[in-house]
Short mmCIF file of C-alpha atoms in Angstrom, two decimals:
data_model
loop_
_atom_site.label_atom_id
_atom_site.label_comp_id
_atom_site.label_asym_id
_atom_site.label_seq_id
_atom_site.Cartn_x
_atom_site.Cartn_y
_atom_site.Cartn_z
CA MET A 3 84.17 -8.26 -29.62
CA SER A 4 87.13 -10.59 -29.16
CA GLN A 5 86.02 -11.48 -25.61
CA ARG A 6 82.85 -13.10 -26.73
CA PRO A 7 82.85 -16.89 -26.95
CA VAL A 8 83.34 -18.36 -30.37
CA VAL A 9 81.01 -20.53 -32.35
CA ARG A 10 83.10 -22.23 -34.99
CA LEU A 11 81.06 -22.90 -38.11
CA SER A 12 81.76 -26.15 -39.92
CA GLY A 13 78.39 -26.74 -41.53
CA CYS A 14 77.81 -29.81 -39.39
CA ASP A 15 77.30 -28.98 -35.72
CA LEU A 16 75.54 -25.61 -35.28
CA THR A 17 73.12 -25.74 -32.34
CA ILE A 18 69.88 -24.01 -31.73
CA ASP A 19 71.48 -22.38 -28.61
CA ASP A 20 74.31 -21.15 -30.69
CA ILE A 21 72.09 -19.59 -33.34
CA VAL A 22 70.26 -17.70 -30.54
CA ALA A 23 73.35 -16.65 -28.78
CA VAL A 24 74.99 -15.27 -31.89
CA GLY A 25 71.78 -13.64 -32.91
CA VAL A 26 71.51 -11.69 -29.61
CA GLY A 27 75.21 -10.84 -29.64
CA ASP A 28 76.42 -13.10 -26.80
CA LYS A 29 78.72 -15.04 -29.15
CA ARG A 30 80.72 -14.44 -32.33
CA VAL A 31 81.48 -16.81 -35.22
CA GLU A 32 84.64 -18.11 -36.86
CA LEU A 33 85.00 -20.51 -39.76
CA ASP A 34 86.37 -24.11 -39.53
CA GLU A 35 89.58 -24.54 -41.49
CA ALA A 36 88.72 -28.01 -42.72
CA ALA A 37 85.30 -26.65 -43.93
CA LEU A 38 87.06 -23.92 -45.86
CA GLU A 39 89.15 -26.46 -47.63
CA ARG A 40 85.97 -28.19 -48.80
CA CYS A 41 84.64 -24.78 -49.94
CA THR A 42 87.86 -24.20 -51.92
CA ALA A 43 87.55 -27.51 -53.68
CA SER A 44 83.87 -26.88 -54.47
CA ARG A 45 84.62 -23.45 -55.95
CA ARG A 46 87.58 -24.83 -57.97
CA PHE A 47 85.37 -27.54 -59.48
CA LEU A 48 82.59 -25.10 -60.28
CA GLU A 49 85.12 -22.71 -62.01
CA ASP A 50 86.36 -25.61 -64.08
CA GLU A 51 82.85 -26.59 -65.14
CA VAL A 52 81.99 -22.96 -66.06
CA HIS A 53 85.21 -22.56 -68.10
CA ALA A 54 84.29 -25.88 -69.83
CA LYS A 55 80.98 -24.11 -70.77
CA ARG A 56 78.82 -26.66 -68.98
CA ILE A 57 75.15 -25.51 -68.70
CA ILE A 58 74.57 -25.06 -64.92
CA TYR A 59 71.25 -23.72 -63.53
CA GLY A 60 71.53 -20.28 -62.00
CA VAL A 61 75.16 -19.90 -63.05
CA ASN A 62 74.90 -19.49 -66.80
CA THR A 63 71.12 -19.89 -67.10
CA SER A 64 68.33 -17.72 -65.93
CA PHE A 65 66.00 -18.79 -63.12
CA GLY A 66 62.79 -20.61 -62.50
CA PRO A 67 60.66 -21.01 -65.60
CA MET A 68 63.27 -18.99 -67.55
CA CYS A 69 65.96 -21.64 -66.88
CA ASN A 70 66.20 -22.42 -70.64
CA LYS A 71 67.56 -18.88 -71.31
CA ILE A 72 71.30 -19.24 -71.49
CA ILE A 73 73.37 -16.19 -70.25
CA SER A 74 76.55 -15.09 -71.94
CA GLU A 75 79.78 -15.22 -69.97
CA ALA A 76 80.09 -11.41 -69.88
CA GLU A 77 76.79 -11.15 -67.96
CA LEU A 78 77.19 -13.83 -65.33
CA GLU A 79 77.95 -11.33 -62.48
CA ALA A 80 75.09 -8.99 -63.57
CA LEU A 81 72.76 -12.01 -63.48
CA GLN A 82 73.43 -12.59 -59.75
CA VAL A 83 72.91 -8.89 -58.86
CA ASN A 84 69.66 -8.71 -60.90
CA LEU A 85 68.39 -11.86 -59.05
CA ILE A 86 68.82 -10.23 -55.72
CA ARG A 87 67.42 -6.84 -56.72
CA SER A 88 64.31 -8.42 -58.35
CA HIS A 89 63.58 -10.84 -55.41
CA ALA A 90 64.06 -8.20 -52.66
CA ALA A 91 60.27 -7.63 -52.90
CA GLY A 92 59.15 -8.11 -49.30
CA LEU A 93 56.85 -5.94 -47.31
CA GLY A 94 55.67 -5.60 -43.73
CA ASP A 95 57.41 -5.02 -40.45
CA PRO A 96 61.07 -5.95 -40.46
CA LEU A 97 62.35 -9.05 -38.67
CA PRO A 98 63.99 -8.11 -35.31
CA HIS A 99 67.59 -7.31 -35.87
CA TYR A 100 68.64 -10.38 -33.77
CA ILE A 101 66.69 -12.65 -36.07
CA SER A 102 68.39 -11.02 -39.04
CA ILE A 103 71.82 -11.82 -37.59
CA ALA A 104 70.60 -15.40 -36.89
CA VAL A 105 69.55 -15.60 -40.69
CA LEU A 106 73.14 -14.66 -41.62
CA VAL A 107 74.49 -17.29 -39.25
CA VAL A 108 72.35 -20.12 -40.58
CA ARG A 109 73.00 -19.12 -44.20
CA LEU A 110 76.81 -18.90 -43.53
CA ASN A 111 76.77 -22.39 -41.90
CA SER A 112 75.02 -23.88 -44.89
CA LEU A 113 77.49 -22.32 -47.33
CA VAL A 114 80.41 -23.42 -45.26
CA LYS A 115 79.43 -27.08 -45.79
CA GLY A 116 81.14 -26.71 -49.14
CA PHE A 117 78.39 -27.69 -51.52
CA SER A 118 77.52 -24.29 -52.84
CA GLY A 119 80.59 -23.25 -54.84
CA VAL A 120 81.00 -19.74 -53.37
CA ARG A 121 84.37 -18.05 -52.79
CA LEU A 122 86.00 -17.87 -49.47
CA GLU A 123 85.88 -14.16 -49.68
CA LEU A 124 82.08 -14.19 -49.45
CA LEU A 125 82.21 -16.46 -46.45
CA HIS A 126 84.71 -14.24 -44.63
CA PHE A 127 82.55 -11.13 -45.51
CA ILE A 128 79.37 -12.64 -44.01
CA ARG A 129 81.43 -13.67 -40.89
CA ASP A 130 82.56 -10.13 -40.48
CA MET A 131 78.99 -8.77 -40.87
CA ILE A 132 77.86 -11.04 -38.15
CA ASN A 133 80.67 -10.23 -35.76
CA LYS A 134 80.35 -6.51 -36.33
CA GLY A 135 76.59 -6.59 -35.83
CA VAL A 136 75.46 -5.49 -39.34
CA ALA A 137 71.93 -6.82 -39.38
CA PRO A 138 70.13 -6.75 -42.77
CA TYR A 139 66.72 -5.08 -43.07
CA ILE A 140 64.38 -8.01 -43.87
CA PRO A 141 60.66 -7.38 -44.20
CA GLU A 142 58.61 -10.18 -42.70
CA CYS A 143 56.26 -11.01 -45.62
CA GLY A 144 57.15 -12.57 -48.98
CA SER A 145 58.42 -16.09 -48.73
CA VAL A 146 56.52 -19.15 -49.85
CA GLY A 147 59.27 -21.36 -48.57
CA ALA A 148 59.83 -23.43 -51.70
CA SER A 149 62.98 -22.27 -53.48
CA GLY A 150 63.79 -21.39 -49.91
CA ASP A 151 63.28 -17.91 -48.55
CA LEU A 152 63.89 -16.16 -51.78
CA VAL A 153 62.46 -12.86 -50.81
CA HIS A 154 63.79 -12.81 -47.21
CA LEU A 155 67.29 -13.84 -48.32
CA ALA A 156 67.31 -11.45 -51.23
CA HIS A 157 66.92 -8.60 -48.73
CA MET A 158 69.83 -10.11 -46.80
CA GLY A 159 71.78 -10.17 -50.11
CA LEU A 160 71.01 -6.54 -50.72
CA THR A 161 72.84 -5.61 -47.55
CA ILE A 162 75.80 -7.75 -48.56
CA ILE A 163 76.11 -5.81 -51.90
CA GLY A 164 75.61 -2.50 -50.16
CA GLU A 165 72.03 -1.79 -51.16
CA GLY A 166 68.82 -1.45 -49.18
CA LYS A 167 69.04 -0.84 -45.49
CA ALA A 168 70.60 -2.40 -42.39
CA TYR A 169 70.70 -2.09 -38.68
CA LEU A 170 73.91 -1.08 -36.93
CA LYS A 171 74.03 -0.59 -33.16
CA GLY A 172 70.17 -0.54 -33.20
CA GLN A 173 69.95 2.17 -35.86
CA LEU A 174 68.42 1.67 -39.24
CA ILE A 175 70.62 3.28 -41.92
CA GLU A 176 71.54 2.76 -45.53
CA ALA A 177 73.23 -0.64 -45.99
CA CYS A 178 76.23 0.94 -47.73
CA ALA A 179 76.79 3.32 -44.75
CA ALA A 180 76.27 0.49 -42.21
CA LEU A 181 78.95 -1.61 -43.94
CA ARG A 182 81.45 1.23 -44.12
CA GLN A 183 80.94 2.23 -40.50
CA ALA A 184 81.71 -1.44 -39.64
CA GLY A 185 84.95 -1.25 -41.66
CA LEU A 186 83.52 -3.24 -44.74
CA GLU A 187 83.01 -2.31 -48.32
CA PRO A 188 79.97 -3.61 -50.33
CA PHE A 189 80.69 -7.12 -51.73
CA VAL A 190 80.92 -7.78 -55.48
CA LEU A 191 79.27 -11.09 -56.38
CA SER A 192 80.70 -13.58 -58.69
CA PHE A 193 78.76 -16.32 -60.62
CA LYS A 194 76.71 -18.62 -58.47
CA GLU A 195 76.90 -16.41 -55.39
CA GLY A 196 73.63 -14.57 -55.68
CA ILE A 197 71.60 -17.76 -56.04
CA ALA A 198 73.68 -19.44 -53.28
CA LEU A 199 72.74 -16.59 -50.92
CA ILE A 200 69.00 -16.73 -51.54
CA ASN A 201 68.25 -20.43 -52.38
CA GLY A 202 67.80 -21.83 -48.93
CA THR A 203 65.71 -22.11 -45.82
CA SER A 204 67.76 -19.89 -43.57
CA ALA A 205 65.10 -17.31 -42.62
CA MET A 206 62.53 -19.94 -41.62
CA THR A 207 65.24 -21.92 -39.84
CA ALA A 208 66.57 -18.93 -37.89
CA LEU A 209 63.01 -18.03 -36.78
CA ALA A 210 62.37 -21.68 -35.89
CA ALA A 211 65.48 -21.77 -33.74
CA PHE A 212 64.19 -18.92 -31.65
CA VAL A 213 60.76 -20.65 -31.46
CA VAL A 214 62.29 -23.84 -30.11
CA PHE A 215 64.57 -21.97 -27.60
CA THR A 216 61.54 -19.94 -26.30
CA SER A 217 59.24 -23.00 -26.18
CA ARG A 218 61.73 -24.90 -24.00
CA LYS A 219 61.82 -21.97 -21.61
CA LEU A 220 58.08 -21.74 -21.64
CA LEU A 221 57.73 -25.44 -20.86
CA ASN A 222 60.07 -25.17 -17.89
CA LEU A 223 57.99 -22.31 -16.55
CA ALA A 224 54.88 -24.27 -17.16
CA CYS A 225 56.26 -27.04 -14.98
CA VAL A 226 57.15 -24.56 -12.19
CA ASN A 227 53.70 -23.01 -12.43
CA ALA A 228 52.18 -26.50 -12.18
CA GLY A 229 54.20 -26.97 -8.97
CA PHE A 230 53.01 -23.60 -7.63
CA THR A 231 49.41 -24.59 -8.34
CA ILE A 232 49.71 -27.85 -6.50
CA GLU A 233 51.26 -26.06 -3.51
CA ILE A 234 48.54 -23.40 -3.50
CA PHE A 235 45.58 -25.86 -3.68
CA GLY A 236 47.10 -28.82 -1.77
CA GLY A 237 46.91 -31.01 -4.87
CA ILE A 238 46.85 -34.83 -4.37
CA ASP A 239 50.17 -36.47 -4.92
CA ASP A 240 49.16 -39.51 -6.85
CA ALA A 241 48.45 -37.58 -10.06
CA PHE A 242 52.23 -37.39 -10.38
CA ASP A 243 53.05 -40.95 -9.03
CA ALA A 244 55.81 -42.63 -11.02
CA ASP A 245 53.89 -45.83 -11.17
CA LEU A 246 50.88 -44.07 -12.75
CA HIS A 247 52.98 -42.78 -15.64
CA ALA A 248 54.92 -45.98 -16.07
CA VAL A 249 51.70 -47.71 -17.25
CA LYS A 250 51.21 -45.01 -19.93
CA PRO A 251 54.87 -44.36 -20.76
CA HIS A 252 54.86 -41.52 -23.26
CA PRO A 253 58.35 -40.11 -22.80
CA GLY A 254 57.15 -36.52 -22.39
CA GLN A 255 54.51 -37.56 -19.79
CA VAL A 256 57.12 -39.51 -17.73
CA LYS A 257 59.53 -36.55 -17.82
CA ILE A 258 56.97 -33.86 -16.94
CA ALA A 259 55.63 -35.86 -14.06
CA SER A 260 59.10 -36.45 -12.79
CA ILE A 261 60.03 -32.77 -12.90
CA VAL A 262 56.87 -31.63 -11.13
CA ARG A 263 57.20 -34.44 -8.56
CA LYS A 264 60.81 -33.39 -7.87
CA LEU A 265 59.79 -29.74 -7.54
CA TYR A 266 57.21 -30.29 -4.87
CA ALA A 267 59.11 -33.13 -3.00
CA GLY A 268 58.99 -32.56 0.79
CA SER A 269 56.15 -30.16 0.62
CA GLY A 270 53.86 -29.76 3.60
CA ASN A 271 51.07 -28.44 1.46
CA ILE A 272 50.50 -31.52 -0.81
CA THR A 273 47.68 -33.85 -0.02
CA LEU A 274 48.79 -37.51 0.23
CA ARG A 275 46.34 -40.02 -1.18
CA GLN A 276 46.90 -42.19 1.95
CA HIS A 277 45.53 -39.35 4.09
CA VAL A 278 42.47 -38.58 1.98
CA HIS A 279 40.47 -41.53 3.24
CA GLU A 280 40.97 -40.53 6.95
CA LEU A 281 40.17 -36.89 6.28
CA ILE A 282 36.87 -37.78 4.47
CA ARG A 283 35.74 -40.28 7.15
CA LYS A 284 36.22 -37.59 9.76
CA GLN A 285 33.54 -35.63 8.04
CA GLU A 286 31.16 -38.56 7.69
CA ALA A 287 27.51 -37.84 8.68
CA GLN A 288 24.38 -39.93 9.08
CA GLY A 289 22.38 -40.93 5.98
CA PRO A 290 22.75 -42.86 2.71
CA VAL A 291 24.88 -40.04 1.17
CA PHE A 292 27.03 -37.29 2.56
CA GLU A 293 29.10 -34.64 0.75
CA THR A 294 32.68 -34.05 1.79
CA SER A 295 34.65 -30.85 1.29
CA ILE A 296 37.80 -32.87 0.72
CA ASN A 297 38.77 -33.24 -2.96
CA VAL A 298 38.69 -36.85 -4.04
CA GLN A 299 40.37 -35.86 -7.25
CA ASP A 300 41.73 -32.57 -8.56
CA VAL A 301 40.51 -30.82 -11.68
CA TYR A 302 42.14 -31.67 -14.94
CA SER A 303 44.29 -28.54 -15.06
CA ILE A 304 46.13 -29.97 -12.02
CA ARG A 305 45.63 -33.67 -12.24
CA CYS A 306 46.29 -34.00 -16.03
CA THR A 307 49.27 -31.68 -16.19
CA ALA A 308 51.67 -34.39 -17.28
CA GLN A 309 49.32 -35.80 -19.84
CA ILE A 310 48.62 -32.37 -21.31
CA LEU A 311 52.19 -31.26 -21.41
CA ALA A 312 53.59 -34.55 -22.69
CA PRO A 313 52.75 -33.97 -26.42
CA VAL A 314 53.90 -30.30 -25.98
CA LEU A 315 57.37 -31.43 -24.84
CA GLU A 316 57.56 -34.16 -27.48
CA ALA A 317 56.51 -31.71 -30.29
CA VAL A 318 59.11 -29.15 -29.18
CA GLU A 319 61.94 -31.74 -29.00
CA ALA A 320 60.91 -33.21 -32.34
CA ALA A 321 61.01 -29.75 -33.91
CA ALA A 322 64.41 -29.14 -32.28
CA LYS A 323 65.75 -32.12 -34.24
CA THR A 324 64.27 -30.94 -37.42
CA VAL A 325 65.63 -27.42 -36.98
CA ALA A 326 69.12 -28.68 -36.10
CA ILE A 327 69.16 -30.89 -39.22
CA GLU A 328 67.97 -28.00 -41.42
CA ALA A 329 70.52 -25.59 -39.95
CA ASN A 330 73.34 -27.99 -40.75
CA SER A 331 72.17 -28.89 -44.21
CA SER A 332 72.97 -27.79 -47.74
CA ASN A 333 69.62 -26.36 -48.90
CA ASP A 334 71.04 -24.79 -52.04
CA ASN A 335 70.42 -25.50 -55.72
CA PRO A 336 72.28 -26.75 -57.57
CA VAL A 337 74.45 -28.69 -55.10
CA ILE A 338 78.14 -29.14 -55.95
CA ILE A 339 80.02 -32.26 -54.86
CA PRO A 340 83.53 -31.92 -56.23
CA GLU A 341 84.88 -35.26 -55.07
CA LYS A 342 82.27 -37.02 -57.10
CA LYS A 343 82.46 -34.48 -59.90
CA LYS A 344 78.76 -33.85 -59.66
CA ILE A 345 76.55 -30.82 -59.89
CA ILE A 346 73.11 -31.91 -58.86
CA HIS A 347 69.98 -30.00 -59.63
CA GLY A 348 67.25 -30.67 -57.05
CA GLY A 349 64.95 -29.35 -54.43
CA ASN A 350 66.86 -29.16 -51.08
CA PHE A 351 65.60 -25.62 -50.74
CA HIS A 352 62.05 -26.81 -50.08
CA GLY A 353 60.90 -25.93 -46.53
CA GLN A 354 58.24 -28.55 -45.86
CA SER A 355 60.08 -30.04 -42.91
CA ILE A 356 60.33 -26.65 -41.09
CA ALA A 357 56.69 -25.88 -42.05
CA PHE A 358 55.28 -29.06 -40.44
CA ALA A 359 57.55 -28.69 -37.39
CA MET A 360 56.53 -25.09 -36.73
CA ASP A 361 52.76 -25.85 -37.37
CA THR A 362 53.05 -28.58 -34.77
CA VAL A 363 54.86 -26.32 -32.26
CA ALA A 364 52.21 -23.63 -32.74
CA MET A 365 49.55 -26.25 -31.74
CA ALA A 366 51.73 -27.23 -28.69
CA ILE A 367 52.10 -23.64 -27.61
CA SER A 368 48.34 -23.06 -27.88
CA GLU A 369 47.66 -26.10 -25.64
CA MET A 370 50.23 -24.73 -23.08
CA CYS A 371 48.33 -21.44 -22.96
CA THR A 372 44.98 -23.19 -22.53
CA LEU A 373 46.37 -25.07 -19.48
CA SER A 374 47.82 -21.85 -18.07
CA GLU A 375 44.63 -19.82 -18.66
CA ARG A 376 42.46 -22.42 -16.85
CA ARG A 377 44.77 -22.53 -13.90
CA LEU A 378 44.65 -18.73 -13.70
CA ASN A 379 40.83 -18.80 -13.86
CA LYS A 380 40.79 -21.25 -10.88
CA LEU A 381 42.89 -18.85 -8.87
CA LEU A 382 40.60 -15.94 -9.61
CA ASP A 383 37.07 -17.33 -9.51
CA LYS A 384 35.80 -17.27 -5.88
CA ASN A 385 33.61 -20.27 -6.77
CA LEU A 386 36.68 -22.35 -7.70
CA ASN A 387 39.69 -21.01 -5.77
CA GLU A 388 39.04 -22.84 -2.51
CA GLY A 389 38.95 -19.89 -0.14
CA LEU A 390 41.42 -17.49 -1.73
CA PRO A 391 40.31 -13.85 -2.06
CA GLU A 392 38.17 -13.34 -5.22
CA HIS A 393 40.36 -12.10 -8.11
CA LEU A 394 43.21 -12.33 -5.54
CA ILE A 395 42.29 -8.92 -4.28
CA ALA A 396 44.68 -7.71 -1.56
CA GLY A 397 42.59 -4.57 -0.60
CA THR A 398 38.94 -3.75 -0.14
CA VAL A 399 36.82 -6.01 -2.35
CA GLY A 400 34.82 -3.92 -4.75
CA LEU A 401 36.87 -0.77 -4.23
CA THR A 402 39.89 -2.57 -5.59
CA MET A 403 39.82 -5.23 -8.34
CA GLY A 404 42.96 -7.23 -8.02
CA PHE A 405 43.64 -9.37 -11.06
CA MET A 406 40.14 -8.93 -12.55
CA GLY A 407 41.25 -6.82 -15.51
CA ALA A 408 44.49 -8.65 -16.09
CA GLN A 409 42.63 -11.94 -16.71
CA TYR A 410 41.42 -10.51 -20.07
CA LEU A 411 45.03 -10.53 -21.19
CA SER A 412 45.30 -14.22 -20.64
CA THR A 413 41.88 -15.10 -22.11
CA SER A 414 42.23 -13.02 -25.25
CA THR A 415 45.82 -13.99 -26.02
CA THR A 416 45.03 -17.70 -25.52
CA ALA A 417 42.18 -17.28 -28.05
CA GLU A 418 44.56 -15.64 -30.43
CA ASN A 419 47.06 -18.49 -30.07
CA ARG A 420 44.30 -20.96 -30.91
CA GLN A 421 43.85 -19.19 -34.21
CA LEU A 422 47.59 -19.26 -34.76
CA ALA A 423 47.56 -23.03 -34.21
CA ASN A 424 45.86 -23.53 -37.51
CA PRO A 425 48.41 -25.05 -39.99
CA VAL A 426 49.73 -23.30 -43.05
CA GLY A 427 52.12 -25.92 -44.21
CA THR A 428 49.27 -27.62 -45.97
CA LEU A 429 48.14 -24.51 -47.83
CA SER A 430 50.26 -24.59 -50.98
CA ILE A 431 49.48 -22.16 -53.78
CA SER A 432 51.19 -22.58 -57.08
CA CYS A 433 53.30 -19.64 -58.24
CA ASN A 434 56.32 -18.78 -60.34
CA ALA A 435 54.44 -19.57 -63.56
CA SER A 436 53.56 -22.89 -62.03
CA ASN A 437 57.27 -23.89 -61.72
CA GLN A 438 56.90 -23.75 -57.95
CA ASP A 439 53.66 -25.70 -58.07
CA VAL A 440 53.86 -27.22 -54.49
CA VAL A 441 55.30 -24.78 -51.91
CA SER A 442 55.80 -25.13 -48.17
CA MET A 443 54.68 -21.80 -46.68
CA GLY A 444 57.41 -22.72 -44.08
CA THR A 445 58.35 -19.17 -43.30
CA ILE A 446 54.79 -18.21 -42.63
CA ALA A 447 54.58 -21.20 -40.28
CA ALA A 448 57.75 -20.11 -38.51
CA ARG A 449 56.58 -16.52 -38.22
CA LYS A 450 53.28 -17.75 -36.83
CA ALA A 451 54.90 -19.98 -34.28
CA PHE A 452 57.28 -17.11 -33.34
CA LYS A 453 54.20 -14.90 -32.67
CA ALA A 454 52.52 -17.71 -30.67
CA ALA A 455 55.58 -18.10 -28.55
CA SER A 456 55.73 -14.37 -27.83
CA ASN A 457 52.05 -14.42 -26.95
CA ALA A 458 52.54 -17.39 -24.65
CA LYS A 459 55.07 -15.33 -22.68
CA HIS A 460 52.23 -12.95 -21.84
CA VAL A 461 50.02 -15.79 -20.71
CA LEU A 462 52.49 -17.60 -18.47
CA THR A 463 53.82 -14.31 -17.04
CA LEU A 464 50.40 -13.32 -15.78
CA GLU A 465 49.85 -16.86 -14.28
CA THR A 466 53.21 -16.57 -12.50
CA LEU A 467 52.24 -13.22 -10.97
CA ALA A 468 48.89 -14.62 -9.92
CA GLN A 469 50.47 -17.61 -8.22
CA LEU A 470 52.95 -15.38 -6.34
CA GLN A 471 49.95 -13.32 -5.22
CA ALA A 472 48.16 -16.42 -4.09
CA LEU A 473 51.18 -17.66 -2.18
CA SER A 474 51.25 -14.34 -0.35
CA PHE A 475 47.91 -15.40 1.14
CA ARG A 476 48.86 -18.95 2.06
CA ASN A 477 51.17 -21.99 1.90
CA ALA A 478 54.45 -20.31 0.87
CA ALA A 479 56.21 -21.35 4.12
CA ARG A 480 55.53 -25.05 3.62
CA MET A 481 56.59 -25.41 -0.03
CA GLY A 482 58.88 -28.18 -1.23
CA ALA A 483 62.52 -27.41 -1.13
CA SER A 484 63.16 -27.39 -4.88
CA ILE A 485 60.21 -25.17 -5.85
CA ARG A 486 60.99 -22.94 -2.87
CA LYS A 487 64.32 -22.16 -4.59
CA VAL A 488 62.51 -20.80 -7.62
CA TYR A 489 60.00 -19.03 -5.47
CA ASP A 490 62.71 -17.24 -3.48
CA ILE A 491 64.31 -15.96 -6.76
CA LEU A 492 61.02 -14.70 -8.07
CA HIS A 493 59.75 -13.28 -4.73
CA GLU A 494 62.73 -10.90 -4.51
CA HIS A 495 61.21 -9.01 -7.51
CA PHE A 496 57.55 -9.36 -6.51
CA GLU A 497 55.27 -7.06 -4.62
CA VAL A 498 51.69 -7.92 -3.85
CA TYR A 499 49.42 -6.09 -6.27
CA ASP A 500 47.14 -3.77 -4.33
CA ASN A 501 45.81 -1.43 -6.99
CA SER A 502 48.29 1.29 -6.00
CA HIS A 503 49.85 1.37 -9.55
CA ASN A 504 48.98 0.14 -13.05
CA PHE A 505 49.20 -3.56 -13.71
CA HIS A 506 51.08 -3.15 -16.96
CA ASP A 507 54.35 -2.20 -15.25
CA ASP A 508 54.34 -5.46 -13.20
CA LEU A 509 53.73 -7.51 -16.33
CA VAL A 510 56.49 -5.78 -18.22
CA LYS A 511 58.97 -6.32 -15.32
CA PHE A 512 58.14 -9.92 -14.80
CA ARG A 513 58.01 -10.83 -18.52
CA LYS A 514 61.58 -9.58 -18.80
CA LEU A 515 62.68 -11.37 -15.64
CA LEU A 516 61.16 -14.68 -16.71
CA PHE A 517 62.32 -14.74 -20.34
CA SER A 518 65.35 -12.46 -20.64
CA SER A 519 67.20 -14.17 -17.79
CA GLN A 520 68.52 -17.68 -17.35
CA ILE A 521 66.15 -18.57 -14.51
CA PHE A 522 64.22 -21.11 -16.61
CA ASP A 523 66.94 -22.27 -18.93
CA ASP A 524 67.53 -25.46 -16.94
CA LEU A 525 65.36 -26.77 -14.07
CA SER A 526 67.95 -29.30 -13.02
CA VAL A 527 69.70 -26.56 -11.06
CA TYR A 528 66.70 -26.59 -8.71
CA VAL A 529 65.65 -30.16 -8.63
CA GLU A 530 68.91 -32.16 -8.71
#
């Protein structure tokens, strides 16, 4: 454990990459000393206010529409436990254990900001849970994303107090047993600590961090696949000309065009616009009209790659900024600011920002899949693939089927992602006795985008396999230097599909290679 790199939580600078790295166990967390001093001051001020018998929501009052019910001092701790037990009301499949760890990380980072009034003991306890790999059992369904992820975080809170279930070393066991095997005893909550655990957007934010991380990797692969497509079909270079994109300077468009252009630079397969005229004139025949076999322009799935992926890139990067802000925010209620002697009742737990960001990313992912699916279709359809074997069949046509059956995976999954692209952040339903009368559905949006990103891995994995198969028939030797580097890495793991085994095994192997490695984390290692 001690050998893992440390992410030091201060409440201010937690990154998406760090959330993912801690979630999957590549890094551990420690707490910033200056942040702990803020937390100490926050707790001391809250204790003074409680001893002065101030009326503070969720500390000595009940919750939601019952906030006018004042709780006696003797029951303040019971109030916090009852809150967690009653709101641990989720159902459905559990979140993956690495997401549950990420939820703990995001919640801990929010508490460490020092505006929640919890004791240092609770912060240290959550840190130890993370570092020892105690992952709360959190059912996926239940949050409306308004007072934060109440249901999801209540299940997280159950684990902290030693109730419910938890994962330890991949095994689902009783939470009390998981804690004790990790050398921890169930935590006893004090006033404010139950509501501080569950009033927040940490579940949707943790999910959103993984969505952004995956989407960036998908985009990098989409650029490489665009380069492969151009190499296979001898695409015309001016679709990626810098001057073309300078006159429509959407930042994402300029960047995508630049990446693809650098990938195929020096290729012997690319068709240069300056050569198109001569090639066509060589075919010229008598008569008022003649038809050339030379493409004057490529189809949109090649020619418009930069324009199609531009808003995808911009949506993902906009979402990344939103997720980073949310992960480093105090989304509790009430918020305690000791230096100003203020306890502020508000709505920082509302998840509308994450909801809109994830709805937009789900749309972006859907469009990425549409582009990939159409390029795959061009590779497989003998009427469109410019002389490649139909369905990329490597054996006897008719007796073997090549990629025919596999295409259904891409088509059906793209259709599913189009459905997932429908927004939920606009679908508020009043609840909580109309106290929560406008809710975000942010966690549903994040879950939906997470599913869409997972689906997109299927689609782009199949396209990559098809392109490697196509390059086994032609053009691999004359590829541009940068994209050749990527090709060489992938080709080491590739074998031409000849119907001698089931296709599923190839898909599983390559999906893992493409998305569980660092091959597509940073394209600059290939193009710079």
